[in-house]
């Protein structure tokens, strides 16, 4: 009987501890997000380690909603609302989060809160390209990342988030074209991509997102026609203001309430169908090139309250029998080519309407109107296709002459001057925490010699920072199957990134203590070494203490070389792995180019580059590259130790390469 009681007690204890463990994990993730966002004041309520954010009183800038032990809503509205005059994709002091912020790592942490249905992260200074892995939040229904510093393409994998119904990415720096996969969203009702850098045309597939009620693309550089949106039967708000749209106006959905198309280059006449939009309340077509006379029924729509047709090329006269809706409160017809009498219902003294009509050729208020011939002459010129054709022909001829002249100038300049002037500079580092022979001043002034830059002209991936979570994912938490070996400068692992790229990861334990800033300066210098015969350093990851006062480990991420080491070919027992003499000669030439670049292609030259057969790697085409180069920049004392052993005692230190 006693053992029955023991089992019951143990089971009860486990059931009690399980939710506690789950609760603890949830709090740890939120604290990690707070750290990655660099402790914004809006999250001061989470300052106490024992506080549970689920029980924090929601405010206008912070809200966490929980159902049981699951977090379903995370809302943080920051105060980083300043936008710099120019943003080039890098951290801006006191505007964005710091240069140590890694968006990929932040999204990885966020995606571990798998029960989230609402994510609102506004004006927090978040910067970088939005990673695809955001789609892991499969339960997400509302996503609002507006007023940050996100750039690049909008991730295509968002289209697999079937429950997503509201997407707001206003006030960022997304470029490229408007996504053509929006019809993949079966539940999308609100799409807001205002004030970005989107270009190209609006894809016709957007008309297949039939659940849309709000579509806002204002403040971009979108060009081309406005697609036929007649199938969007539930669309209520359309905002394409301040773009470069230059087509004709299409027919609109009958349920639309607000149409904002001002500050474009739209042409043609206003469709008569606009006079049948009985739900329409607000329409702004100002600052376009619309012609003809506006539809009479547009003024009499039952719900219309705001009608702005200013700064177009509207012409003709308005019918004296034109009637106005009782709800119409604002009308702007100014700066057009309208003539004749102003209809009585547009008298501003009636029903407190605000009516603007200056800059036309109306018979009323002549002090603010043009003479009649102004509107007639302007209209007659626009209708002359011969004049327009003549002007277009002259412009085309001048353009062709200009292009030919520029081509001749460029070709002459290239034949006279073939020197590339390309220097790589590092940020000024005012404080030196290093005790090695390489000072901060030397690191700051390090540069590539222009002649050496010519040696490598093919494009290589840029150096970037990896998060520790990303490397753990690539190596399956550094499992044994990913381990390749261990040498004098650390362990080596093989990994695979989310996009399928194979990588080699060198885990480097530092004996010298560096500050985070000093170490990043050195790693940036190492990342700038680019040559076709050097194994490409894709990036790095710094594993620091919790308070970031010191560095524990550094991970160097290289391209993976599937051919193995030169040593494995020179000492191979199987005939098929034996290198032919022509291949050996190619290897020698390639490594000679690499060493020449390291010695003369940068100032100061990089010595102690582990030139031995186990550090020469081959790809699948038997092209040779040098690995483990330039590490003296960050591990100089290791090389001093190795040189003492090698030359003092003639001992060969083993190493494992990939």
XYZ file of C-alpha atoms in Angstrom:
658
model
C 0.000 0.000 0.000
C 2.907 2.309 0.776
C 4.341 2.051 -2.743
C 0.933 2.991 -4.210
C 1.002 6.154 -2.114
C 4.560 6.957 -3.264
C 3.609 6.635 -6.928
C 0.590 8.894 -6.380
C 2.747 11.550 -4.697
C 5.350 11.429 -7.510
C 2.696 11.718 -10.220
C 1.070 14.664 -8.483
C 4.439 16.383 -8.117
C 5.235 15.919 -11.835
C 1.863 17.339 -12.851
C 2.460 20.343 -10.629
C 5.989 20.939 -11.934
C 5.105 20.639 -15.626
C 3.092 23.884 -15.878
C 5.693 25.620 -13.699
C 8.418 24.547 -16.139
C 6.323 25.694 -19.078
C 5.625 28.998 -17.318
C 9.331 29.464 -16.598
C 10.231 28.830 -20.241
C 7.662 31.404 -21.363
C 9.057 34.065 -19.028
C 12.619 33.297 -20.146
C 11.666 33.814 -23.802
C 10.044 37.176 -23.048
C 13.098 38.247 -21.055
C 15.286 37.208 -23.989
C 13.153 39.359 -26.318
C 13.495 42.262 -23.888
C 17.284 41.887 -23.950
C 17.389 41.668 -27.757
C 15.270 44.837 -28.009
C 17.904 46.451 -25.770
C 15.645 46.997 -22.754
C 13.145 49.605 -23.996
C 11.489 51.585 -21.231
C 8.105 50.228 -22.290
C 9.222 46.845 -20.888
C 10.357 48.116 -17.488
C 7.361 46.272 -16.043
C 9.204 43.039 -16.860
C 12.259 44.157 -14.900
C 11.683 41.857 -11.953
C 12.814 38.269 -12.703
C 9.851 36.944 -10.737
C 7.244 39.056 -12.539
C 4.895 37.259 -14.881
C 4.146 39.376 -17.982
C 0.786 37.612 -18.325
C -0.401 39.429 -15.225
C 1.022 42.827 -16.219
C -1.670 45.484 -16.489
C -2.103 46.246 -20.228
C -1.402 49.813 -21.352
C -1.516 51.706 -24.633
C 2.097 50.735 -25.353
C 2.343 47.266 -23.817
C -0.004 44.306 -23.698
C 0.539 40.592 -23.193
C -2.462 38.291 -23.433
C -2.305 34.736 -22.172
C -4.665 31.787 -22.278
C -3.559 29.356 -19.633
C 0.193 29.013 -20.048
C 0.113 30.079 -23.698
C 0.933 33.623 -24.835
C -1.491 34.619 -27.586
C -0.810 38.360 -27.978
C 2.330 40.484 -27.756
C 1.990 44.230 -28.261
C 4.918 46.632 -27.783
C 4.808 50.203 -29.115
C 8.113 52.011 -28.743
C 9.158 55.628 -29.111
C 11.779 55.371 -31.869
C 9.766 57.421 -34.343
C 12.583 59.537 -35.813
C 13.428 58.732 -39.423
C 16.905 59.728 -40.690
C 17.251 61.665 -43.978
C 18.952 58.621 -45.461
C 18.914 54.997 -44.375
C 21.345 52.628 -46.098
C 20.606 49.412 -44.213
C 22.922 49.843 -41.238
C 22.429 50.775 -37.615
C 21.915 54.501 -36.954
C 22.972 55.631 -33.447
C 20.089 56.779 -31.231
C 17.601 56.000 -34.014
C 17.693 52.244 -34.622
C 18.752 49.432 -32.346
C 22.529 49.074 -32.094
C 24.786 47.298 -34.584
C 24.881 44.252 -32.290
C 21.163 43.655 -32.892
C 20.548 40.580 -35.097
C 17.058 40.425 -36.543
C 17.395 36.748 -37.442
C 18.134 35.884 -33.811
C 15.232 38.041 -32.609
C 12.755 36.346 -34.963
C 14.110 32.916 -33.948
C 13.308 33.717 -30.320
C 9.919 35.178 -31.219
C 9.017 32.092 -33.282
C 9.446 29.899 -30.203
C 6.266 31.497 -28.841
C 4.313 29.249 -31.182
C 0.881 30.103 -29.747
C 1.032 33.787 -30.690
C -1.983 35.002 -32.644
C -1.286 38.752 -32.480
C 2.176 40.374 -32.850
C 2.381 44.186 -32.759
C 5.937 45.559 -32.604
C 5.849 49.224 -33.613
C 8.532 51.982 -33.517
C 11.139 49.850 -31.766
C 14.090 50.618 -34.058
C 14.162 47.066 -35.412
C 16.415 46.966 -38.489
C 17.479 44.439 -41.090
C 15.892 42.181 -43.715
C 12.838 40.349 -42.411
C 13.742 36.611 -42.330
C 11.598 33.887 -43.871
C 11.421 31.967 -40.597
C 8.682 34.322 -39.410
C 6.302 31.850 -41.068
C 6.938 29.474 -38.137
C 4.317 31.470 -36.241
C 1.673 29.337 -37.894
C -1.117 30.524 -35.562
C -0.525 34.199 -36.297
C -3.588 36.219 -37.290
C -2.393 39.833 -36.901
C 1.100 41.092 -37.792
C 2.037 44.751 -37.305
C 5.720 45.727 -37.696
C 5.133 49.298 -38.817
C 7.463 52.255 -38.290
C 10.684 50.268 -38.039
C 13.701 49.916 -40.334
C 12.979 46.685 -42.181
C 14.266 46.444 -45.731
C 14.696 43.979 -48.589
C 11.924 41.861 -50.049
C 8.770 40.995 -48.155
C 9.331 37.292 -47.288
C 7.418 35.041 -49.734
C 6.916 32.419 -47.017
C 4.405 34.700 -45.347
C 1.996 33.302 -47.935
C 1.871 29.933 -46.099
C 0.488 31.572 -42.938
C -3.086 30.541 -43.635
C -4.609 32.182 -40.546
C -3.107 35.617 -41.168
C -5.823 38.204 -41.831
C -4.101 41.539 -41.024
C -0.640 42.562 -42.282
C 0.667 46.066 -41.504
C 4.215 46.941 -42.590
C 3.830 50.715 -42.984
C 6.767 53.073 -42.533
C 9.639 50.709 -43.327
C 12.126 50.428 -46.193
C 10.934 47.350 -48.076
C 11.977 47.462 -51.728
C 11.336 45.333 -54.773
C 7.880 44.925 -56.230
C 4.492 44.425 -54.624
C 4.240 40.676 -53.805
C 2.448 38.678 -56.494
C 1.464 35.913 -54.075
C -1.132 37.866 -52.104
C -3.884 35.703 -53.576
C -2.406 32.809 -51.548
C -3.918 34.321 -48.401
C -7.363 32.841 -47.999
C -8.245 35.054 -45.018
C -6.365 38.305 -45.722
C -8.644 41.271 -45.004
C -6.216 44.135 -44.282
C -2.973 44.808 -46.181
C -1.029 47.985 -45.424
C 2.367 48.573 -47.080
C 2.433 52.374 -47.001
C 5.574 54.546 -46.974
C 8.080 51.966 -48.148
C 10.249 51.794 -51.283
C 8.174 49.417 -53.369
C 8.487 49.707 -57.139
C 7.101 48.074 -60.265
C 3.447 47.550 -61.035
C 0.565 46.267 -58.933
C 0.151 42.551 -59.781
C -3.171 41.514 -61.279
C -3.274 38.614 -58.806
C -4.155 41.070 -56.046
C -7.699 41.063 -57.440
C -7.955 37.392 -56.394
C -7.546 38.206 -52.681
C -11.310 38.392 -52.447
C -11.501 38.798 -48.669
C -9.690 42.170 -48.694
C -11.530 45.034 -47.010
C -8.587 47.465 -46.778
C -5.727 47.863 -49.282
C -3.169 50.626 -48.668
C -0.036 51.043 -50.811
C 0.423 54.825 -50.525
C 3.816 56.522 -50.431
C 5.823 54.167 -52.650
C 7.143 54.329 -56.226
C 4.610 51.969 -57.797
C 3.959 52.572 -61.489
C 1.771 51.214 -64.287
C -1.982 50.681 -64.369
C -4.369 50.236 -61.489
C -5.597 46.635 -61.958
C -9.276 45.795 -62.249
C -10.448 45.428 -58.658
C -14.064 44.635 -59.447
C -13.786 41.140 -57.938
C -12.907 42.556 -54.514
C -16.537 42.680 -53.486
C -15.713 43.345 -49.822
C -13.159 46.125 -50.395
C -14.066 49.266 -48.425
C -10.848 51.310 -48.368
C -8.410 51.783 -51.273
C -5.344 53.994 -50.763
C -2.839 54.295 -53.637
C -1.846 57.929 -52.995
C 1.578 59.391 -53.775
C 2.852 56.828 -56.278
C 3.669 56.879 -59.988
C 0.572 55.183 -61.387
C -0.008 56.327 -64.955
C -2.839 54.257 -66.384
C -6.539 54.948 -66.646
C -9.005 54.606 -63.815
C -10.640 51.160 -63.686
C -14.090 50.411 -62.377
C -14.300 50.054 -58.616
C -15.983 47.506 -56.294
C -19.505 48.524 -55.373
C -18.858 48.251 -51.627
C -15.970 50.734 -51.586
C -16.289 53.557 -49.053
C -12.979 55.404 -49.492
C -10.928 55.910 -52.695
C -7.592 57.750 -52.367
C -5.649 58.046 -55.638
C -4.152 61.551 -55.423
C -0.597 62.519 -56.454
C -0.183 60.038 -59.304
C -0.147 60.430 -63.084
C -3.524 58.867 -63.840
C -5.067 59.836 -67.157
C -8.281 59.410 -69.095
C -11.796 60.216 -67.957
C -13.452 59.417 -64.642
C -15.587 56.304 -65.327
C -19.353 56.793 -65.257
C -19.467 53.722 -63.001
C -18.141 55.919 -60.178
C -21.599 57.509 -60.120
C -23.064 54.144 -59.057
C -20.906 53.603 -55.964
C -23.674 54.121 -53.438
C -21.469 53.322 -50.420
C -18.787 55.847 -51.407
C -18.133 58.556 -48.801
C -14.654 59.887 -49.507
C -12.892 60.190 -52.894
C -9.648 62.027 -53.674
C -8.432 62.073 -57.303
C -6.446 65.322 -57.075
C -3.065 65.982 -58.713
C -3.436 63.673 -61.712
C -4.002 64.205 -65.444
C -7.674 63.294 -65.669
C -9.646 64.832 -68.545
C -13.243 65.277 -69.601
C -16.145 66.275 -67.419
C -16.748 64.590 -64.037
C -19.813 62.281 -63.860
C -22.864 64.241 -62.743
C -24.083 61.393 -60.525
C -20.860 61.498 -58.526
C -22.082 64.653 -56.730
C -25.414 63.064 -55.818
C -24.273 59.748 -54.317
C -26.315 59.078 -51.151
C -23.317 58.851 -48.793
C -20.737 61.099 -50.432
C -19.181 63.650 -48.057
C -15.745 64.488 -49.531
C -15.001 64.995 -53.256
C -11.564 66.256 -54.346
C -10.892 66.582 -58.095
C -8.359 69.433 -57.892
C -5.257 69.886 -60.078
C -6.333 67.767 -63.049
C -7.221 68.625 -66.660
C -10.985 68.356 -66.361
C -12.781 70.389 -68.990
C -16.223 71.313 -70.279
C -19.102 72.708 -68.266
C -21.095 71.308 -65.386
C -24.797 70.769 -65.978
C -27.038 73.427 -64.467
C -29.338 70.633 -63.299
C -26.537 69.002 -61.299
C -27.770 68.025 -57.834
C -25.729 67.493 -54.709
C -26.236 64.948 -51.976
C -27.301 66.254 -48.598
C -24.243 64.568 -47.080
C -21.743 66.370 -49.344
C -19.655 68.721 -47.207
C -16.444 69.328 -49.186
C -15.878 69.773 -52.941
C -12.614 70.861 -54.594
C -12.675 71.556 -58.357
C -9.795 74.061 -58.372
C -7.010 74.220 -60.985
C -8.796 72.504 -63.871
C -10.187 73.708 -67.215
C -13.890 73.832 -66.341
C -16.065 76.489 -67.963
C -19.602 77.936 -67.818
C -21.763 78.544 -64.768
C -21.252 76.994 -61.365
C -24.269 74.818 -60.453
C -26.389 76.271 -57.688
C -25.911 73.303 -55.352
C -22.171 74.057 -55.283
C -22.783 77.476 -53.756
C -20.680 77.384 -50.610
C -23.276 79.357 -48.674
C -25.761 76.493 -48.901
C -25.799 73.842 -46.172
C -22.352 74.982 -44.984
C -20.588 73.260 -47.859
C -16.910 74.010 -48.491
C -16.516 74.466 -52.259
C -13.234 75.410 -53.967
C -13.330 76.276 -57.682
C -10.577 78.867 -58.305
C -8.171 78.415 -61.228
C -10.863 77.444 -63.779
C -12.824 79.459 -66.330
C -16.151 79.697 -64.503
C -18.247 82.830 -65.024
C -18.531 83.405 -61.275
C -15.821 85.042 -59.171
C -13.821 86.301 -62.185
C -11.018 87.592 -59.977
C -9.965 84.012 -59.265
C -10.710 82.549 -62.705
C -8.832 82.443 -66.002
C -10.197 83.939 -69.194
C -12.297 81.638 -71.321
C -9.707 81.304 -74.089
C -7.188 79.910 -71.559
C -9.259 76.769 -71.031
C -10.114 76.430 -74.741
C -6.531 76.858 -75.977
C -5.129 74.476 -73.421
C -7.711 71.863 -74.326
C -7.152 72.374 -78.064
C -3.385 71.840 -77.711
C -3.870 68.613 -75.778
C -6.096 67.329 -78.552
C -3.484 67.938 -81.293
C -1.859 64.582 -81.908
C 0.426 66.101 -84.564
C 1.971 68.537 -82.070
C 2.404 65.818 -79.487
C 3.976 63.486 -82.036
C 6.403 66.199 -83.158
C 7.514 66.894 -79.577
C 7.954 63.189 -78.841
C 10.041 62.726 -82.006
C 12.346 65.639 -81.127
C 12.803 64.383 -77.561
C 13.641 60.850 -78.784
C 16.263 62.157 -81.230
C 17.915 64.285 -78.556
C 17.905 61.330 -76.153
C 19.612 59.042 -78.701
C 22.297 61.652 -79.410
C 22.928 62.066 -75.676
C 23.251 58.303 -75.123
C 25.747 57.929 -78.007
C 27.790 60.826 -76.621
C 27.908 59.279 -73.126
C 28.931 55.856 -74.498
C 31.836 57.428 -76.396
C 32.965 59.308 -73.305
C 32.894 56.181 -71.110
C 34.810 54.073 -73.658
C 37.508 56.734 -74.004
C 37.816 57.049 -70.259
C 38.229 53.288 -69.848
C 40.910 53.102 -72.531
C 42.906 55.856 -70.810
C 42.478 54.800 -67.210
C 42.232 51.186 -66.044
C 43.119 51.614 -62.346
C 40.634 50.627 -59.686
C 40.650 52.750 -56.548
C 38.944 50.777 -53.930
C 39.693 51.089 -50.200
C 38.129 49.304 -47.319
C 37.832 51.370 -44.162
C 36.874 50.355 -40.644
C 35.097 52.533 -38.092
C 37.259 54.677 -35.837
C 37.940 52.864 -32.579
C 38.907 55.216 -29.789
C 39.687 52.763 -27.015
C 42.262 49.966 -27.267
C 41.734 46.938 -25.059
C 44.283 44.804 -26.885
C 47.644 43.689 -25.525
C 48.785 42.023 -28.743
C 51.069 43.575 -31.304
C 48.172 44.805 -33.497
C 46.915 48.183 -32.211
C 43.475 49.654 -32.741
C 44.963 52.425 -34.859
C 46.514 49.813 -37.139
C 43.186 47.983 -37.384
C 41.310 51.174 -38.209
C 43.754 52.106 -40.950
C 43.925 48.612 -42.453
C 43.098 48.667 -46.129
C 43.311 46.704 -49.338
C 45.932 47.680 -51.907
C 44.095 48.571 -55.154
C 46.289 46.388 -57.350
C 45.516 43.346 -55.278
C 41.804 43.928 -55.556
C 42.073 43.088 -59.260
C 42.968 39.502 -58.396
C 39.459 38.627 -57.316
C 36.661 40.008 -59.413
C 33.905 37.436 -59.025
C 31.064 38.119 -56.633
C 31.193 36.514 -53.183
C 28.588 36.637 -50.415
C 28.988 39.510 -47.975
C 30.183 38.920 -44.431
C 27.390 38.938 -41.846
C 26.705 38.119 -38.216
C 25.091 34.793 -37.357
C 23.115 34.144 -34.213
C 24.027 31.276 -31.911
C 20.505 29.884 -32.389
C 21.078 29.844 -36.140
C 24.291 27.841 -35.764
C 22.679 25.429 -33.318
C 19.919 24.862 -35.815
C 22.419 24.320 -38.632
C 24.360 21.693 -36.656
C 21.391 20.221 -34.754
C 22.798 21.636 -31.512
C 26.365 20.651 -32.447
C 25.575 16.945 -32.418
C 28.291 14.346 -32.872
C 27.455 13.683 -36.524
C 28.283 17.333 -37.323
C 31.719 17.187 -35.628
C 34.606 17.144 -38.146
C 37.619 17.335 -35.866
C 39.669 19.408 -33.457
C 42.971 21.193 -33.925
C 45.154 23.739 -32.225
C 42.693 26.563 -32.794
C 39.435 24.907 -31.910
C 36.763 22.444 -32.961
C 35.301 22.211 -36.441
C 31.689 21.384 -37.334
C 29.718 20.887 -40.520
C 26.296 22.556 -40.773
C 23.453 23.315 -43.128
C 21.633 26.656 -43.153
C 17.899 26.980 -43.571
C 18.315 27.871 -47.255
C 20.279 24.642 -47.873
C 23.781 26.163 -47.928
C 26.467 23.867 -46.467
C 28.858 25.584 -44.075
C 31.876 24.781 -41.911
C 31.940 26.270 -38.416
C 35.195 26.827 -36.534
C 34.645 27.198 -32.765
C 37.435 29.403 -31.468
C 38.227 29.640 -27.752
C 39.974 32.941 -27.007
C 42.838 33.136 -24.529
C 43.112 36.899 -24.935
C 40.265 38.914 -23.390
C 38.714 41.446 -25.750
C 35.877 43.881 -25.359
C 32.889 43.207 -27.605
C 33.611 46.337 -29.616
C 37.313 45.590 -30.097
C 36.590 42.014 -31.140
C 33.961 43.102 -33.674
C 36.487 45.507 -35.157
C 38.947 42.655 -35.651
C 36.301 40.322 -37.069
C 35.156 43.000 -39.507
C 38.734 43.280 -40.770
C 38.950 39.512 -41.180
C 35.625 39.474 -43.024
C 36.925 41.971 -45.584
C 39.580 39.546 -46.865
C 38.077 38.383 -50.173
C 39.923 36.445 -52.881
C 38.948 33.582 -55.243
C 41.628 31.358 -53.679
C 40.665 31.975 -50.049
C 37.946 29.901 -48.413
C 35.148 32.444 -48.082
C 34.407 33.601 -44.518
C 30.626 33.937 -44.613
C 30.299 35.446 -41.162
C 30.813 35.052 -37.448
C 28.986 34.647 -34.150
C 30.150 36.012 -30.792
C 29.137 34.048 -27.705
C 29.480 36.477 -24.803
C 28.578 36.465 -21.135
C 25.091 37.551 -20.094
C 26.241 41.069 -19.227
C 28.345 41.206 -22.440
C 31.407 42.167 -20.407
C 33.595 39.483 -21.977
C 33.651 36.986 -24.827
C 33.554 33.238 -24.216
C 33.778 31.866 -27.758
C 33.836 33.009 -31.343
C 32.366 30.958 -34.181
C 33.754 31.528 -37.673
C 31.423 30.406 -40.463
C 33.098 29.373 -43.738
C 31.901 28.005 -47.040
C 32.033 24.213 -47.091
C 34.676 22.612 -49.347
C 33.474 19.112 -50.327
C 36.775 18.010 -51.936
C 38.656 17.705 -48.636
C 42.278 18.616 -47.907
C 45.258 18.507 -50.239
C 46.925 16.138 -47.764
C 44.222 13.531 -48.329
C 45.165 13.479 -52.034
C 48.951 13.567 -51.619
C 48.999 10.673 -49.173
C 46.045 8.741 -50.570
C 46.444 5.001 -51.011
C 43.724 4.663 -53.654
C 44.696 5.501 -57.285
C 41.454 7.384 -57.966
C 42.351 10.022 -55.348
C 45.826 10.614 -56.727
C 46.238 14.086 -58.223
C 47.632 14.418 -61.721
C 50.617 16.684 -62.168
C 48.537 19.259 -64.038
C 46.148 19.441 -61.085
C 49.036 19.758 -58.631
C 50.400 22.649 -60.641
C 46.983 24.337 -60.588
C 46.883 23.940 -56.796
C 50.336 25.499 -56.401
C 49.409 28.476 -58.584
C 46.132 29.030 -56.720
C 47.764 28.953 -53.273
C 50.601 31.193 -54.470
C 47.988 33.760 -55.539
C 46.269 33.487 -52.148
C 49.518 33.955 -50.194
C 50.544 36.845 -52.440
C 47.235 38.551 -51.722
C 47.570 38.052 -47.952
C 51.150 39.396 -47.926
C 50.788 42.322 -50.328
C 47.088 42.821 -50.949
C 46.320 44.309 -47.528
C 48.124 46.742 -45.279
C 49.406 45.503 -42.881
C 50.118 42.159 -44.512
C 48.639 39.036 -42.911
C 51.364 36.536 -41.923
C 51.237 33.198 -40.058
C 48.570 31.818 -42.389
C 48.941 28.089 -41.555
C 50.352 27.190 -44.943
C 50.352 23.395 -44.844
C 48.684 20.678 -46.835
C 45.914 20.161 -44.279
C 44.928 23.834 -44.623
C 44.659 23.708 -48.420
C 41.146 22.641 -49.388
C 39.664 21.542 -52.690
C 36.171 21.929 -54.054
C 34.275 19.496 -56.255
C 36.209 20.749 -59.312
C 39.603 20.338 -57.567
C 40.035 24.120 -57.348
C 42.237 24.951 -54.374
C 41.615 27.489 -51.627
C 43.529 28.383 -48.474
C 41.727 28.035 -45.142
C 42.430 29.271 -41.598
C 44.070 32.434 -42.931
C 44.355 35.719 -41.098
C 43.435 34.332 -37.692
C 46.439 36.103 -36.158
C 44.253 39.189 -36.249
C 42.225 37.812 -33.335
C 44.368 34.932 -31.962
C 47.924 36.241 -32.262
C 49.122 34.556 -29.093
C 48.136 31.107 -30.445
C 50.429 31.589 -33.397
C 53.280 32.772 -31.202
C 52.886 29.557 -29.252
C 52.776 27.423 -32.418
C 55.824 29.110 -33.958
C 57.796 28.487 -30.777
C 56.920 24.805 -30.859
C 57.432 24.306 -34.576
C 60.773 26.031 -34.910
C 62.095 25.429 -31.409
C 61.423 21.716 -31.164
C 60.554 20.826 -34.743
C 57.191 19.426 -33.636
C 54.324 19.245 -36.152
C 51.010 20.232 -34.628
C 48.108 18.157 -35.986
C 45.042 19.904 -37.392
C 41.775 18.794 -38.926
C 40.377 20.578 -41.952
C 37.216 19.976 -43.909
